């Protein structure tokens, strides 16, 4: 384990020699932008809200207004934030590595707004709602309404094509991840020589298997997180600290 102000020389060498890097991000990379994580004590979404009521297909079938309102509140929260130095450093890093794949569990668009492209969104997007019946993509109006903390009940829009209910474009508990995105992430993990896991507790499968897949394929593993995580034992380096502080330092050292 290393403090954030010391980047071990062998890590600097590994970063300089890496030809194929996978960056794997979780909620912690957006925390300094002001978006709560899921499991951090006191502030995490799942400390304040019950996932069973909000993040399952059954919850949406039972109470679509509650679920739509909550996701609209989260979408508004994201629209009011900006990428932080970690998102910006990741977007800049791509220029110095021959192959670079960014895989995220996040449903915000802060990586894209920082300049990253081709981001693999394992858990979907808050900004990509679709019809439950025919799958037609829903276009959100441009203006950002003010939502009360935690959201309020909101009627989901109806599909312009078939009249079905529009649902959030995120992956819920009990649902499969988009297979093309998952396959691309697994393939990138198998082929990389360095995987950098940033701001994830490593608790949610199958996403959490991505760093371990890279490790089994002989990649080195670096983790950036202020806390201990389920990935600690498998990491070659764990830098303890905030992503927005550590990522710009890492980039500057390459
Ligand atoms: P978690 O909330 O489980 O973990 C967030 C991690 O970020 C924790 O390990 C924190 O210590 C770390 N963290 C907090 N602040 C940080 C900072 N400034 N810099 C770096 N790290 C920081 O979030 P995820 O691992 O992303 O799934 O959760 C995985 C999935 O569980 C989410 O995608 C979501 C959730 O249920 C779905 O919604 C399907």
Coordinates of C-alpha atoms and ligand atoms in Angstrom, one line a residue:
X1 CA 0.0 0.0 0.0
X2 CA 1.3 3.5 -0.8
X3 CA 0.3 6.9 0.3
X4 CA -0.8 9.2 -2.5
X5 CA 2.3 11.3 -2.5
X6 CA 4.6 8.4 -3.3
X7 CA 4.4 6.7 -6.6
X8 CA 6.7 3.7 -6.5
X9 CA 9.4 3.6 -9.2
X10 CA 8.4 0.1 -10.4
X11 CA 4.9 1.5 -11.0
X12 CA 6.3 4.4 -13.0
X13 CA 8.3 2.0 -15.1
X14 CA 5.2 -0.3 -15.6
X15 CA 3.1 2.7 -16.7
X16 CA 5.9 3.9 -19.2
X17 CA 6.3 0.4 -20.6
X18 CA 2.6 -0.4 -20.9
X19 CA 1.4 -0.7 -24.5
X20 CA -2.2 -1.7 -23.7
X21 CA -4.0 -0.2 -20.7
X22 CA -7.5 -0.7 -19.4
X23 CA -8.9 1.8 -17.0
X24 CA -11.8 0.5 -15.0
X25 CA -13.8 3.1 -13.1
X26 CA -16.5 3.0 -10.4
X27 CA -18.5 5.6 -8.6
X28 CA -15.5 7.0 -6.7
X29 CA -14.1 8.6 -9.9
X30 CA -17.1 10.9 -10.0
X31 CA -17.3 11.5 -6.2
X32 CA -15.2 14.7 -6.4
X33 CA -17.6 16.0 -9.0
X34 CA -20.3 15.8 -6.3
X35 CA -22.0 12.6 -7.4
X36 CA -22.6 10.3 -4.4
X37 CA -21.1 6.8 -4.6
X38 CA -23.3 3.8 -3.7
X39 CA -21.7 2.2 -0.6
X40 CA -19.7 4.9 1.2
X41 CA -20.8 5.3 4.7
X42 CA -23.3 8.1 5.3
X43 CA -23.2 9.5 1.7
X44 CA -23.6 6.4 -0.5
X45 CA -26.9 6.1 -2.4
X46 CA -27.5 2.6 -0.9
X47 CA -27.1 4.0 2.6
X48 CA -30.0 6.4 2.0
X49 CA -32.2 4.5 -0.4
X50 CA -33.3 0.9 -0.8
X51 CA -32.1 -0.6 -4.0
X52 CA -35.0 -3.1 -3.9
X53 CA -37.5 -0.2 -4.3
X54 CA -35.6 1.7 -7.0
X55 CA -33.2 -0.4 -9.0
X56 CA -34.9 -3.6 -10.0
X57 CA -37.3 -4.4 -12.9
X58 CA -39.9 -5.4 -10.2
X59 CA -39.7 -2.0 -8.6
X60 CA -40.4 -0.3 -11.9
X61 CA -43.3 -2.6 -12.6
X62 CA -44.7 -2.0 -9.1
X63 CA -44.2 1.8 -9.0
X64 CA -42.9 3.3 -12.2
X65 CA -43.5 6.9 -10.9
X66 CA -41.3 6.4 -7.9
X67 CA -38.5 4.8 -9.9
X68 CA -38.7 7.3 -12.8
X69 CA -38.7 10.2 -10.4
X70 CA -35.6 8.9 -8.6
X71 CA -33.6 8.4 -11.8
X72 CA -34.7 11.8 -13.1
X73 CA -33.4 13.3 -9.9
X74 CA -30.0 11.5 -10.4
X75 CA -29.9 12.6 -14.1
X76 CA -30.4 16.3 -13.0
X77 CA -27.7 15.9 -10.3
X78 CA -25.3 14.7 -13.0
X79 CA -26.3 17.5 -15.4
X80 CA -25.3 20.0 -12.8
X81 CA -21.8 18.6 -12.2
X82 CA -18.5 18.9 -14.1
X83 CA -15.7 16.4 -14.8
X84 CA -13.0 16.5 -12.2
X85 CA -9.2 16.2 -12.6
X86 CA -9.4 12.4 -12.5
X87 CA -11.8 12.3 -15.5
X88 CA -9.6 14.8 -17.3
X89 CA -6.3 12.9 -16.6
X90 CA -7.9 9.7 -17.9
X91 CA -9.0 11.4 -21.1
X92 CA -5.5 12.9 -21.6
X93 CA -3.7 9.6 -20.9
X94 CA -5.1 8.0 -24.0
X95 CA -2.7 10.1 -26.1
X96 CA 0.4 8.5 -24.7
X97 CA -0.5 4.8 -24.9
X98 CA -0.9 2.7 -28.2
X99 CA -4.1 0.9 -26.9
X100 CA -6.3 2.3 -24.2
X101 CA -9.7 1.1 -23.2
X102 CA -11.9 2.9 -20.7
X103 CA -14.5 0.6 -19.0
X104 CA -16.9 2.2 -16.5
X105 CA -19.6 1.0 -14.2
X106 CA -20.9 4.6 -14.0
X107 CA -24.1 5.7 -15.6
X108 CA -23.0 9.4 -15.7
X109 CA -21.4 11.0 -18.8
X110 CA -18.5 12.7 -17.1
X111 CA -15.8 10.6 -18.9
X112 CA -17.3 11.7 -22.2
X113 CA -17.6 15.3 -21.1
X114 CA -13.9 15.2 -20.1
X115 CA -13.0 14.1 -23.6
X116 CA -13.0 10.3 -23.5
X117 CA -14.6 8.5 -26.4
X118 CA -15.5 4.8 -27.0
X119 CA -16.3 4.4 -23.2
X120 CA -17.6 1.0 -22.4
X121 CA -20.6 1.6 -20.1
X122 CA -21.2 -1.7 -18.4
X123 CA -24.3 -0.5 -16.4
X124 CA -25.9 1.6 -19.1
X125 CA -26.5 5.3 -18.9
X126 CA -28.8 7.8 -17.2
X127 CA -29.1 9.6 -20.5
X128 CA -30.2 6.7 -22.6
X129 CA -33.8 5.9 -21.6
X130 CA -35.8 3.5 -23.8
X131 CA -39.3 2.0 -24.3
X132 CA -39.9 -1.1 -22.2
X133 CA -42.0 -2.6 -25.0
X134 CA -40.3 -1.8 -28.3
X135 CA -36.9 -0.5 -27.2
X136 CA -37.1 2.8 -29.0
X137 CA -34.6 5.3 -27.6
X138 CA -36.2 8.2 -25.7
X139 CA -34.9 11.8 -26.3
X140 CA -34.8 14.0 -23.2
X141 CA -35.8 17.6 -23.5
X142 CA -32.8 20.0 -23.3
X143 CA -33.9 22.0 -20.2
X144 CA -33.0 20.8 -16.7
X145 CA -35.9 21.0 -14.3
X146 CA -35.1 21.4 -10.6
X147 CA -35.7 18.3 -8.7
X148 CA -36.1 18.0 -4.9
X149 CA -33.5 15.9 -3.0
X150 CA -34.2 12.2 -3.6
X151 CA -36.6 13.1 -6.4
X152 CA -40.4 13.1 -6.5
X153 CA -42.8 10.8 -8.1
X154 CA -42.9 11.5 -11.8
X155 CA -44.9 9.9 -14.5
X156 CA -42.6 8.2 -17.1
X157 CA -43.2 9.4 -20.6
X158 CA -44.9 7.1 -23.1
X159 CA -43.2 5.8 -26.2
X160 CA -43.8 7.9 -29.4
X161 CA -43.9 4.7 -31.4
X162 CA -45.9 2.2 -29.5
X163 CA -47.2 4.0 -26.4
X164 CA -45.2 1.7 -24.0
X165 CA -43.6 3.1 -20.8
X166 CA -40.2 4.7 -21.1
X167 CA -37.7 3.3 -18.6
X168 CA -34.2 4.5 -17.4
X169 CA -31.4 3.2 -19.6
X170 CA -29.5 1.7 -16.7
X171 CA -28.9 -1.9 -15.8
X172 CA -30.9 -3.0 -12.7
X173 CA -30.2 -5.7 -10.2
X174 CA -31.3 -9.0 -11.7
X175 CA -30.7 -7.8 -15.3
X176 CA -28.0 -8.9 -17.6
X177 CA -25.3 -6.4 -18.7
X178 CA -25.3 -5.4 -22.4
X179 CA -23.5 -8.5 -23.9
X180 CA -21.6 -6.6 -26.6
X181 CA -20.2 -4.2 -24.0
X182 CA -19.4 -6.9 -21.5
X183 CA -17.6 -9.0 -24.2
X184 CA -15.6 -6.0 -25.3
X185 CA -14.6 -5.3 -21.7
X186 CA -13.6 -8.9 -21.1
X187 CA -11.6 -9.0 -24.3
X188 CA -9.8 -5.7 -23.4
X189 CA -9.0 -7.1 -19.9
X190 CA -7.6 -10.3 -21.3
X191 CA -5.3 -8.4 -23.7
X192 CA -4.0 -5.5 -21.5
X193 CA -0.7 -5.4 -19.8
X194 CA -1.8 -2.9 -17.1
X195 CA -5.3 -2.5 -15.6
X196 CA -6.0 0.5 -13.4
X197 CA -9.1 0.2 -11.1
X198 CA -10.3 3.5 -9.9
X199 CA -12.9 4.3 -7.3
X200 CA -14.7 1.0 -7.2
X201 CA -15.5 -1.3 -4.2
X202 CA -15.2 -4.3 -6.5
X203 CA -18.3 -5.9 -5.1
X204 CA -20.7 -6.0 -7.9
X205 CA -20.5 -8.9 -10.4
X206 CA -19.8 -9.5 -13.2
X207 CA -18.1 -6.1 -13.5
X208 CA -15.8 -6.9 -10.5
X209 CA -14.4 -9.9 -12.3
X210 CA -12.8 -7.6 -15.0
X211 CA -9.6 -6.7 -12.9
X212 CA -9.2 -10.4 -11.9
X213 CA -9.5 -11.5 -15.5
X214 CA -6.7 -9.1 -16.4
X215 CA -4.6 -10.4 -13.5
X216 CA -5.1 -14.0 -14.7
X217 CA -4.0 -12.9 -18.1
X218 CA -0.8 -11.6 -16.6
X219 CA -1.5 -7.9 -16.5
X220 CA -0.3 -5.9 -13.6
X221 CA -3.0 -4.3 -11.4
X222 CA -3.0 -0.8 -10.0
X223 CA -5.8 0.4 -7.7
X224 CA -6.6 4.0 -6.8
X225 CA -9.0 4.3 -3.8
X226 CA -8.9 6.0 -0.4
X227 CA -10.2 2.9 1.2
X228 CA -9.4 -0.8 1.3
X229 CA -11.5 -2.8 -1.2
X230 CA -12.2 -6.4 -2.3
X231 CA -9.5 -6.0 -5.0
X232 CA -6.7 -5.2 -2.5
X233 CA -5.3 -8.8 -2.4
X234 CA -4.9 -9.0 -6.1
X235 CA -3.4 -5.6 -6.8
X236 CA 0.3 -5.0 -7.5
X237 CA -0.1 -1.5 -6.3
X238 CA -2.8 0.2 -4.2
X239 CA -2.5 4.0 -4.0
X240 CA -4.7 5.3 -1.2
X241 CA -6.2 8.6 -1.9
X242 CA -8.7 10.6 -4.0
X243 CA -8.7 9.9 -7.7
X244 CA -8.8 13.6 -8.5
X245 CA -5.5 14.0 -6.6
X246 CA -3.7 10.8 -7.7
X247 CA -4.6 10.6 -11.4
X248 CA -3.0 13.9 -12.4
X249 CA 0.1 12.9 -10.5
X250 CA 0.3 9.5 -12.2
X251 CA -0.1 11.1 -15.6
X252 CA 2.6 13.6 -14.8
X253 CA 5.0 10.8 -13.8
X254 CA 4.6 8.8 -17.1
Ligands
LIG1 P1 -19.3 1.8 -4.6 O1 -20.1 2.8 -4.0 O2 -19.6 0.4 -4.3 O3 -17.8 2.0 -4.3 C1 -17.2 3.3 -4.5 C2 -15.7 3.3 -4.2 O4 -15.2 4.6 -4.5 C3 -15.4 3.0 -2.7 O5 -14.5 1.9 -2.7 C4 -14.8 4.3 -2.2 O6 -13.8 4.0 -1.2 C5 -14.3 4.9 -3.5 N1 -14.1 6.3 -3.4 C6 -14.8 7.3 -2.8 N2 -14.4 8.5 -3.0 C7 -13.3 8.4 -3.9 C8 -12.5 9.3 -4.5 N3 -12.5 10.6 -4.3 N4 -11.5 8.8 -5.3 C9 -11.4 7.4 -5.6 N5 -12.2 6.5 -5.0 C10 -13.2 7.0 -4.1 O7 -19.4 2.0 -6.2 P2 -19.1 1.0 -7.4 O8 -18.0 0.1 -7.1 O9 -19.0 1.9 -8.6 O10 -24.6 -0.6 -10.1 O11 -20.4 0.2 -7.4 C11 -20.6 -0.8 -8.4 C12 -22.1 -0.8 -8.8 O12 -22.9 -0.9 -7.7 C13 -22.6 0.5 -9.4 O13 -22.3 0.6 -10.8 C14 -24.0 0.4 -9.2 C15 -24.1 -0.1 -7.8 O14 -25.2 -0.7 -7.4 C16 -25.7 -0.5 -10.7 O15 -26.4 0.5 -10.5 C17 -26.1 -1.6 -11.6

